Coordinates of N, CA, C and O in Angstrom, one line a residue:
M1 N 0.8 -1.2 0.0 CA 0.0 0.0 0.0 C 0.9 1.2 0.0 O 1.9 1.3 0.7
G2 N 0.5 2.2 -0.8 CA 1.3 3.5 -0.9 C 1.0 4.4 0.3 O 0.6 4.0 1.4
K3 N 1.2 5.7 0.0 CA 1.0 6.7 1.0 C -0.4 6.7 1.4 O -1.4 6.7 0.6
I4 N -0.7 6.8 2.8 CA -2.0 6.9 3.3 C -2.6 8.3 3.1 O -1.9 9.3 3.4
M5 N -3.8 8.4 2.6 CA -4.5 9.6 2.4 C -5.6 9.8 3.4 O -6.1 8.8 3.9
E6 N -6.1 11.0 3.6 CA -7.2 11.2 4.5 C -8.4 10.4 4.0 O -9.2 9.9 4.8
E7 N -8.6 10.3 2.7 CA -9.8 9.5 2.2 C -9.7 8.1 2.6 O -10.7 7.4 2.7
D8 N -8.4 7.5 2.7 CA -8.2 6.1 3.2 C -8.7 6.0 4.6 O -9.4 5.0 4.9
V9 N -8.4 6.9 5.5 CA -8.8 6.9 6.9 C -10.3 7.0 7.0 O -11.0 6.2 7.7
L10 N -10.9 7.9 6.2 CA -12.3 8.1 6.3 C -13.0 6.9 5.6 O -14.1 6.6 6.0
G11 N -12.4 6.3 4.6 CA -13.0 5.1 4.0 C -13.2 3.9 4.9 O -14.2 3.3 5.0
V12 N -12.1 3.7 5.7 CA -12.2 2.6 6.7 C -13.2 3.0 7.8 O -14.0 2.1 8.2
L13 N -13.3 4.2 8.2 CA -14.3 4.6 9.2 C -15.7 4.4 8.6 O -16.6 3.9 9.2
R14 N -15.9 4.8 7.3 CA -17.2 4.6 6.6 C -17.6 3.1 6.7 O -18.8 2.8 7.0
E15 N -16.7 2.2 6.3 CA -17.0 0.8 6.4 C -17.4 0.4 7.8 O -18.4 -0.4 8.0
Y16 N -16.7 0.9 8.8 CA -17.0 0.6 10.2 C -18.4 1.1 10.6 O -19.2 0.3 11.2
L17 N -18.7 2.3 10.2 CA -20.0 2.9 10.5 C -21.1 2.1 9.9 O -22.2 1.8 10.5
I18 N -21.0 1.8 8.6 CA -22.0 1.0 7.9 C -22.2 -0.4 8.5 O -23.3 -0.8 8.7
A19 N -21.1 -1.0 8.8 CA -21.1 -2.4 9.4 C -21.8 -2.3 10.8 O -22.3 -3.3 11.3
N20 N -21.8 -1.1 11.4 CA -22.4 -1.0 12.8 C -23.8 -0.2 12.7 O -24.2 0.4 13.6
D21 N -24.4 -0.4 11.5 CA -25.8 0.1 11.3 C -26.0 1.6 11.3 O -27.1 2.1 11.6
Y22 N -25.0 2.4 11.0 CA -25.1 3.8 10.9 C -25.6 4.1 9.4 O -25.2 3.4 8.5
V23 N -26.4 5.2 9.3 CA -26.7 5.7 8.0 C -25.7 6.8 7.8 O -25.6 7.8 8.6
V24 N -24.8 6.7 6.8 CA -23.7 7.7 6.6 C -24.2 8.7 5.5 O -24.4 8.3 4.4
L25 N -24.2 9.9 5.9 CA -24.6 11.0 5.0 C -23.3 11.6 4.3 O -23.3 12.1 3.2
S26 N -22.2 11.5 5.1 CA -20.9 12.0 4.6 C -19.8 11.4 5.4 O -19.9 11.3 6.7
C27 N -18.8 10.9 4.7 CA -17.6 10.4 5.4 C -16.5 10.3 4.4 O -16.1 9.3 4.0
N28 N -16.1 11.5 3.9 CA -15.0 11.6 3.0 C -14.4 13.0 3.1 O -14.9 13.8 3.7
G29 N -13.3 13.1 2.4 CA -12.6 14.4 2.4 C -13.1 15.4 1.4 O -12.6 16.5 1.4
V30 N -14.2 15.1 0.7 CA -14.7 16.0 -0.3 C -15.8 16.8 0.3 O -16.7 16.3 1.1
Q31 N -15.8 18.1 0.1 CA -16.9 19.0 0.6 C -18.2 18.6 0.1 O -18.4 18.5 -1.1
G32 N -19.1 18.3 1.0 CA -20.4 17.8 0.6 C -21.5 18.9 0.7 O -21.2 20.1 0.6
Q33 N -22.7 18.5 0.8 CA -23.8 19.5 0.8 C -24.2 20.0 2.1 O -24.9 20.9 2.3
Y34 N -23.6 19.4 3.2 CA -24.0 19.8 4.5 C -22.8 20.7 5.1 O -21.7 20.3 5.1
Y35 N -23.2 21.9 5.6 CA -22.2 22.8 6.1 C -22.9 23.7 7.2 O -24.1 23.7 7.4
Y36 N -22.0 24.3 8.0 CA -22.5 25.3 9.0 C -21.6 26.5 8.9 O -20.4 26.4 8.4
E37 N -22.1 27.6 9.3 CA -21.4 28.9 9.2 C -20.4 29.0 10.4 O -20.7 28.7 11.5
I38 N -19.1 29.4 10.0 CA -18.1 29.7 11.0 C -17.7 31.1 10.7 O -17.9 31.7 9.6
P39 N -17.0 31.8 11.7 CA -16.5 33.1 11.4 C -15.6 33.1 10.2 O -14.6 32.3 10.1
G40 N -16.0 33.9 9.2 CA -15.2 34.0 8.0 C -15.5 32.9 6.9 O -14.7 32.8 5.9
G41 N -16.5 32.2 7.0 CA -16.9 31.2 6.0 C -17.8 30.1 6.4 O -18.6 30.2 7.3
R42 N -17.6 29.0 5.7 CA -18.5 27.8 5.9 C -17.6 26.6 6.2 O -16.4 26.5 5.8
K43 N -18.1 25.7 7.0 CA -17.4 24.5 7.4 C -18.2 23.3 6.9 O -19.4 23.1 7.3
F44 N -17.6 22.4 6.2 CA -18.2 21.1 5.7 C -17.6 20.0 6.5 O -16.5 19.6 6.2
P45 N -18.3 19.4 7.5 CA -17.8 18.3 8.2 C -17.5 17.1 7.4 O -18.2 16.8 6.4
D46 N -16.4 16.4 7.7 CA -16.0 15.2 7.0 C -17.0 14.0 7.3 O -17.2 13.2 6.5
I47 N -17.4 14.0 8.6 CA -18.2 12.9 9.1 C -19.6 13.4 9.5 O -19.7 14.2 10.4
I48 N -20.6 12.8 8.9 CA -22.0 13.0 9.3 C -22.7 11.6 9.2 O -22.7 11.0 8.1
A49 N -23.1 11.0 10.3 CA -23.8 9.7 10.3 C -24.8 9.7 11.4 O -24.7 10.4 12.4
V50 N -25.8 8.8 11.3 CA -26.8 8.7 12.3 C -27.2 7.3 12.5 O -27.2 6.4 11.6
K51 N -27.5 7.0 13.8 CA -28.0 5.7 14.2 C -28.8 5.9 15.5 O -28.3 6.6 16.5
N52 N -30.0 5.3 15.6 CA -30.8 5.4 16.8 C -31.0 6.9 17.3 O -30.8 7.1 18.5
N53 N -31.2 7.8 16.4 CA -31.4 9.2 16.7 C -30.1 9.9 17.3 O -30.2 11.0 17.9
V54 N -29.0 9.3 17.1 CA -27.7 9.9 17.5 C -27.0 10.3 16.3 O -26.7 9.5 15.4
L55 N -26.7 11.6 16.2 CA -26.1 12.2 15.0 C -24.6 12.4 15.3 O -24.2 13.1 16.2
L56 N -23.7 11.7 14.5 CA -22.3 12.0 14.6 C -21.9 13.1 13.7 O -22.3 13.1 12.5
I57 N -21.2 14.1 14.2 CA -20.6 15.2 13.4 C -19.2 15.3 13.7 O -18.8 15.4 14.9
G58 N -18.3 15.3 12.7 CA -16.9 15.4 13.0 C -16.0 15.6 11.9 O -16.4 15.8 10.7
E59 N -14.7 15.5 12.2 CA -13.6 15.7 11.2 C -12.7 14.5 11.3 O -12.5 13.9 12.3
G60 N -12.0 14.3 10.1 CA -11.0 13.2 10.1 C -9.7 13.7 9.5 O -9.7 14.6 8.6
K61 N -8.7 13.2 9.9 CA -7.3 13.5 9.4 C -6.5 12.2 9.5 O -6.8 11.3 10.1
I62 N -5.4 12.2 8.7 CA -4.5 11.1 8.8 C -3.8 11.1 10.2 O -3.8 10.1 10.9
K63 N -3.2 12.2 10.6 CA -2.6 12.4 11.9 C -3.5 13.3 12.7 O -3.9 14.4 12.3
A64 N -3.7 12.9 14.0 CA -4.6 13.6 14.9 C -4.0 15.0 15.1 O -4.8 15.9 15.3
L65 N -2.7 15.2 15.1 CA -2.2 16.5 15.4 C -2.6 17.5 14.3 O -2.8 18.7 14.6
D66 N -2.9 17.0 13.1 CA -3.4 17.9 12.0 C -4.8 18.5 12.3 O -5.2 19.5 11.7
L67 N -5.5 17.9 13.2 CA -6.8 18.5 13.6 C -6.7 19.8 14.2 O -7.6 20.6 14.2
F68 N -5.5 20.1 14.8 CA -5.3 21.3 15.5 C -4.6 22.4 14.7 O -4.4 23.5 15.1
K69 N -4.3 22.1 13.4 CA -3.6 23.0 12.5 C -4.6 23.9 11.8 O -5.6 23.4 11.3
N70 N -4.3 25.2 11.8 CA -5.2 26.1 11.1 C -5.0 26.0 9.6 O -3.9 26.0 9.0
K71 N -6.1 25.7 8.9 CA -6.2 25.7 7.4 C -7.2 26.8 7.1 O -8.4 26.5 7.2
G72 N -6.7 28.0 6.7 CA -7.6 29.1 6.5 C -7.8 29.8 7.8 O -6.9 30.2 8.4
N73 N -9.1 29.9 8.2 CA -9.4 30.8 9.4 C -9.5 30.0 10.7 O -9.4 30.6 11.7
I74 N -9.7 28.7 10.6 CA -9.9 27.9 11.9 C -9.5 26.5 11.7 O -9.6 25.9 10.6
S75 N -9.0 25.9 12.8 CA -8.6 24.5 12.7 C -9.9 23.6 12.7 O -10.9 24.0 13.2
D76 N -9.7 22.3 12.3 CA -10.9 21.4 12.4 C -11.3 21.2 13.8 O -12.5 21.1 14.1
Y77 N -10.4 21.1 14.7 CA -10.7 20.9 16.1 C -11.5 22.1 16.6 O -12.6 22.0 17.2
D78 N -11.1 23.3 16.4 CA -11.7 24.5 16.8 C -13.1 24.7 16.1 O -14.0 25.3 16.7
S79 N -13.2 24.3 14.9 CA -14.5 24.4 14.2 C -15.6 23.5 14.8 O -16.7 23.9 15.0
I80 N -15.2 22.3 15.3 CA -16.1 21.4 16.0 C -16.5 22.0 17.4 O -17.6 22.0 17.8
L81 N -15.5 22.6 18.1 CA -15.8 23.3 19.4 C -16.7 24.5 19.1 O -17.6 24.7 20.0
Y82 N -16.5 25.2 18.1 CA -17.3 26.3 17.7 C -18.8 25.9 17.6 O -19.7 26.4 18.1
L83 N -19.0 24.8 16.8 CA -20.3 24.3 16.6 C -20.9 23.8 17.9 O -22.1 24.0 18.2
K84 N -20.1 23.1 18.7 CA -20.6 22.6 20.0 C -21.0 23.7 20.9 O -22.0 23.5 21.7
K85 N -20.3 24.8 20.9 CA -20.6 25.9 21.9 C -21.6 26.9 21.4 O -22.0 27.8 22.2
N86 N -21.9 26.9 20.1 CA -22.8 27.9 19.5 C -24.1 27.2 19.2 O -24.3 26.7 18.1
L87 N -25.0 27.2 20.2 CA -26.3 26.5 20.1 C -27.1 26.8 18.9 O -27.7 25.9 18.2
S88 N -27.2 28.1 18.5 CA -28.0 28.5 17.4 C -27.5 27.9 16.1 O -28.2 27.5 15.2
V89 N -26.2 28.0 15.9 CA -25.5 27.4 14.7 C -25.7 25.9 14.7 O -26.1 25.3 13.6
L90 N -25.6 25.3 15.8 CA -25.8 23.8 15.9 C -27.2 23.4 15.5 O -27.4 22.5 14.8
Q91 N -28.2 24.2 16.1 CA -29.6 23.8 15.9 C -29.9 24.0 14.4 O -30.6 23.2 13.8
Q92 N -29.4 25.0 13.8 CA -29.7 25.3 12.4 C -29.1 24.1 11.5 O -29.7 23.6 10.6
F93 N -27.9 23.7 11.8 CA -27.2 22.7 11.1 C -28.0 21.3 11.3 O -28.3 20.6 10.3
V94 N -28.3 21.0 12.5 CA -29.0 19.8 12.8 C -30.4 19.7 12.2 O -30.8 18.7 11.7
S95 N -31.1 20.9 12.1 CA -32.4 20.9 11.5 C -32.3 20.5 10.0 O -33.2 19.9 9.5
V96 N -31.3 21.0 9.3 CA -31.1 20.6 7.9 C -30.9 19.1 7.8 O -31.5 18.4 6.9
I97 N -30.1 18.5 8.7 CA -29.9 17.0 8.7 C -31.2 16.3 9.0 O -31.5 15.3 8.3
E98 N -31.9 16.8 10.0 CA -33.2 16.2 10.4 C -34.2 16.2 9.2 O -34.8 15.1 8.9
R99 N -34.3 17.3 8.5 CA -35.2 17.3 7.3 C -34.8 16.3 6.3 O -35.6 15.7 5.7
R100 N -33.5 16.2 6.0 CA -33.0 15.3 5.0 C -33.3 13.8 5.4 O -33.7 13.0 4.6
L101 N -33.1 13.5 6.7 CA -33.4 12.2 7.2 C -34.9 11.9 7.1 O -35.3 10.7 6.9
Q102 N -35.7 12.9 7.4 CA -37.1 12.7 7.3 C -37.5 12.4 5.8 O -38.4 11.6 5.5
M103 N -36.9 13.1 4.9 CA -37.2 12.9 3.5 C -36.8 11.5 3.0 O -37.5 10.9 2.2
L104 N -35.8 11.0 3.6 CA -35.3 9.6 3.3 C -36.0 8.6 4.1 O -35.7 7.4 4.1
N105 N -37.0 9.0 5.0 CA -37.8 8.1 5.8 C -36.9 7.3 6.8 O -37.1 6.2 7.2
I106 N -35.8 8.0 7.2 CA -34.9 7.4 8.2 C -35.2 7.9 9.6 O -35.0 7.3 10.6
L107 N -35.8 9.1 9.7 CA -36.1 9.8 10.9 C -37.6 10.2 10.8 O -37.9 10.9 9.9
S108 N -38.4 9.7 11.7 CA -39.8 10.1 11.7 C -40.0 11.4 12.4 O -40.0 12.5 11.9
Q109 N -40.2 11.3 13.7 CA -40.4 12.5 14.6 C -39.3 12.5 15.6 O -38.7 11.5 15.8
G110 N -39.3 13.6 16.4 CA -38.3 13.6 17.4 C -37.0 14.3 16.9 O -36.8 14.6 15.8
S111 N -36.2 14.6 17.9 CA -34.9 15.3 17.5 C -33.7 14.4 17.7 O -33.8 13.3 18.4
L112 N -32.7 14.8 17.1 CA -31.4 14.0 17.2 C -30.6 14.5 18.3 O -30.5 15.7 18.7
T113 N -29.9 13.6 18.9 CA -28.8 13.9 19.9 C -27.5 13.9 19.2 O -27.2 13.0 18.4
V114 N -26.7 15.0 19.4 CA -25.5 15.1 18.7 C -24.3 14.6 19.5 O -24.2 14.8 20.7
Q115 N -23.5 13.8 18.8 CA -22.2 13.3 19.3 C -21.1 13.8 18.4 O -21.1 13.5 17.2
F116 N -20.2 14.6 19.0 CA -19.1 15.1 18.2 C -17.9 14.1 18.1 O -17.7 13.4 19.1
V117 N -17.3 13.9 17.0 CA -16.3 12.9 16.8 C -15.1 13.4 16.0 O -15.2 14.4 15.2
F118 N -14.0 12.7 16.2 CA -12.8 12.9 15.3 C -12.3 11.5 15.0 O -12.5 10.6 15.7
C119 N -11.7 11.5 13.8 CA -11.0 10.2 13.4 C -9.6 10.5 12.9 O -9.4 11.5 12.3
A120 N -8.7 9.6 13.2 CA -7.3 9.7 12.7 C -6.7 8.3 13.0 O -7.3 7.5 13.6
N121 N -5.4 8.2 12.6 CA -4.8 6.9 12.7 C -4.2 6.7 14.1 O -4.1 5.5 14.5
S122 N -4.0 7.7 14.9 CA -3.6 7.6 16.3 C -3.9 8.9 17.1 O -3.6 10.0 16.5
F123 N -4.3 8.7 18.3 CA -4.6 9.9 19.1 C -3.7 10.0 20.3 O -3.8 10.8 21.2
T124 N -2.6 9.1 20.4 CA -1.7 9.1 21.5 C -1.1 10.4 21.9 O -1.1 10.8 23.1
S125 N -0.7 11.2 20.9 CA 0.0 12.4 21.2 C -1.0 13.6 21.6 O -0.5 14.6 22.1
V126 N -2.3 13.4 21.3 CA -3.2 14.6 21.6 C -4.4 14.2 22.4 O -5.2 15.1 22.7
I127 N -4.5 13.0 22.9 CA -5.8 12.6 23.6 C -6.0 13.4 24.8 O -7.2 13.7 25.2
N128 N -5.0 13.9 25.5 CA -5.2 14.7 26.7 C -5.6 16.2 26.3 O -6.0 16.9 27.2
N129 N -5.6 16.5 25.1 CA -6.0 17.9 24.6 C -7.4 17.9 24.1 O -7.9 18.9 23.7
I130 N -8.1 16.7 24.0 CA -9.4 16.6 23.5 C -10.4 16.4 24.6 O -10.2 15.6 25.5
E131 N -11.5 17.1 24.5 CA -12.5 17.1 25.6 C -13.1 15.7 25.8 O -13.2 14.9 24.8
K132 N -13.4 15.4 27.0 CA -13.9 14.0 27.4 C -15.2 13.6 26.7 O -15.4 12.4 26.5
D133 N -16.0 14.5 26.3 CA -17.3 14.1 25.7 C -17.2 13.9 24.2 O -18.2 13.7 23.5
I134 N -16.0 14.0 23.6 CA -15.8 13.9 22.2 C -15.3 12.4 21.9 O -14.4 11.9 22.6
L135 N -16.0 11.8 21.0 CA -15.7 10.4 20.6 C -14.6 10.4 19.6 O -14.5 11.2 18.7
L136 N -13.6 9.5 19.8 CA -12.5 9.4 18.9 C -12.5 8.0 18.2 O -12.5 7.0 18.9
Y137 N -12.4 8.0 16.9 CA -12.3 6.8 16.1 C -10.8 6.7 15.7 O -10.4 7.5 14.8
E138 N -10.1 5.8 16.2 CA -8.7 5.5 15.9 C -8.7 4.5 14.8 O -9.1 3.3 15.0
V139 N -8.2 4.8 13.6 CA -8.3 4.0 12.4 C -6.9 3.4 12.0 O -6.0 4.2 11.8
D140 N -6.9 2.1 11.9 CA -5.7 1.5 11.3 C -6.0 1.1 9.9 O -6.8 0.1 9.6
V141 N -5.5 1.9 8.9 CA -5.9 1.7 7.5 C -5.4 0.3 7.0 O -6.1 -0.3 6.3
H142 N -4.2 -0.1 7.4 CA -3.6 -1.4 6.9 C -4.4 -2.6 7.4 O -4.7 -3.5 6.6
K143 N -4.8 -2.6 8.6 CA -5.6 -3.7 9.2 C -7.1 -3.5 9.0 O -7.9 -4.4 9.3
R144 N -7.5 -2.3 8.6 CA -8.9 -2.0 8.4 C -9.7 -2.2 9.7 O -10.8 -2.7 9.7
V145 N -9.1 -1.6 10.8 CA -9.7 -1.8 12.1 C -9.9 -0.4 12.7 O -9.1 0.5 12.5
V146 N -11.0 -0.3 13.5 CA -11.4 1.0 14.1 C -11.5 0.8 15.6 O -12.2 -0.1 16.0
N147 N -10.8 1.5 16.4 CA -10.9 1.5 17.9 C -11.6 2.8 18.3 O -11.3 3.8 17.8
V148 N -12.5 2.6 19.3 CA -13.3 3.8 19.8 C -12.7 4.2 21.1 O -12.6 3.4 22.0
L149 N -12.4 5.5 21.2 CA -11.8 6.1 22.4 C -12.6 7.4 22.8 O -13.5 7.8 22.0
K150 N -12.2 8.0 23.9 CA -12.8 9.3 24.3 C -11.6 10.2 24.7 O -10.6 9.7 25.1
G151 N -11.9 11.5 24.5 CA -10.9 12.5 24.9 C -10.7 12.4 26.4 O -11.5 11.9 27.1
K152 N -9.6 13.1 26.9 CA -9.3 13.0 28.3 C -9.2 14.4 29.0 O -8.8 14.5 30.1
K153 N -9.5 15.4 28.2 CA -9.4 16.8 28.8 C -10.5 17.1 29.7 O -11.7 16.9 29.4

């Protein structure tokens, strides 16, 4: 196998989510149709999936450290914290997802509970910098294995 790309990491995560009965709306490095407003622009999350009315929203990188690097106006980590802490932005984003899921007959009534997530090949160097309520998917692309962790901050 050649150089690992972000799409490889997200591809293994997508397989894992589907195998675990998630409906995956987005799980790739390509900007999709779902976005939320951040200061200075829009953010298109890499990961959007739902199961049992739990909505996963998150970002994926090859190296977890890259989640903290600014690309443009805000890092991927900070963009998720922004969404998490700005209830009106979060509610607007989730309502778009809810409408889409209702159109697909995946969600009837009721609201979604949001779970913020990150995925990368290893979180060892940054796990203490990630909030405890954020779910971490540690992906081994070569073995096609996903381990589920939580932040420790």
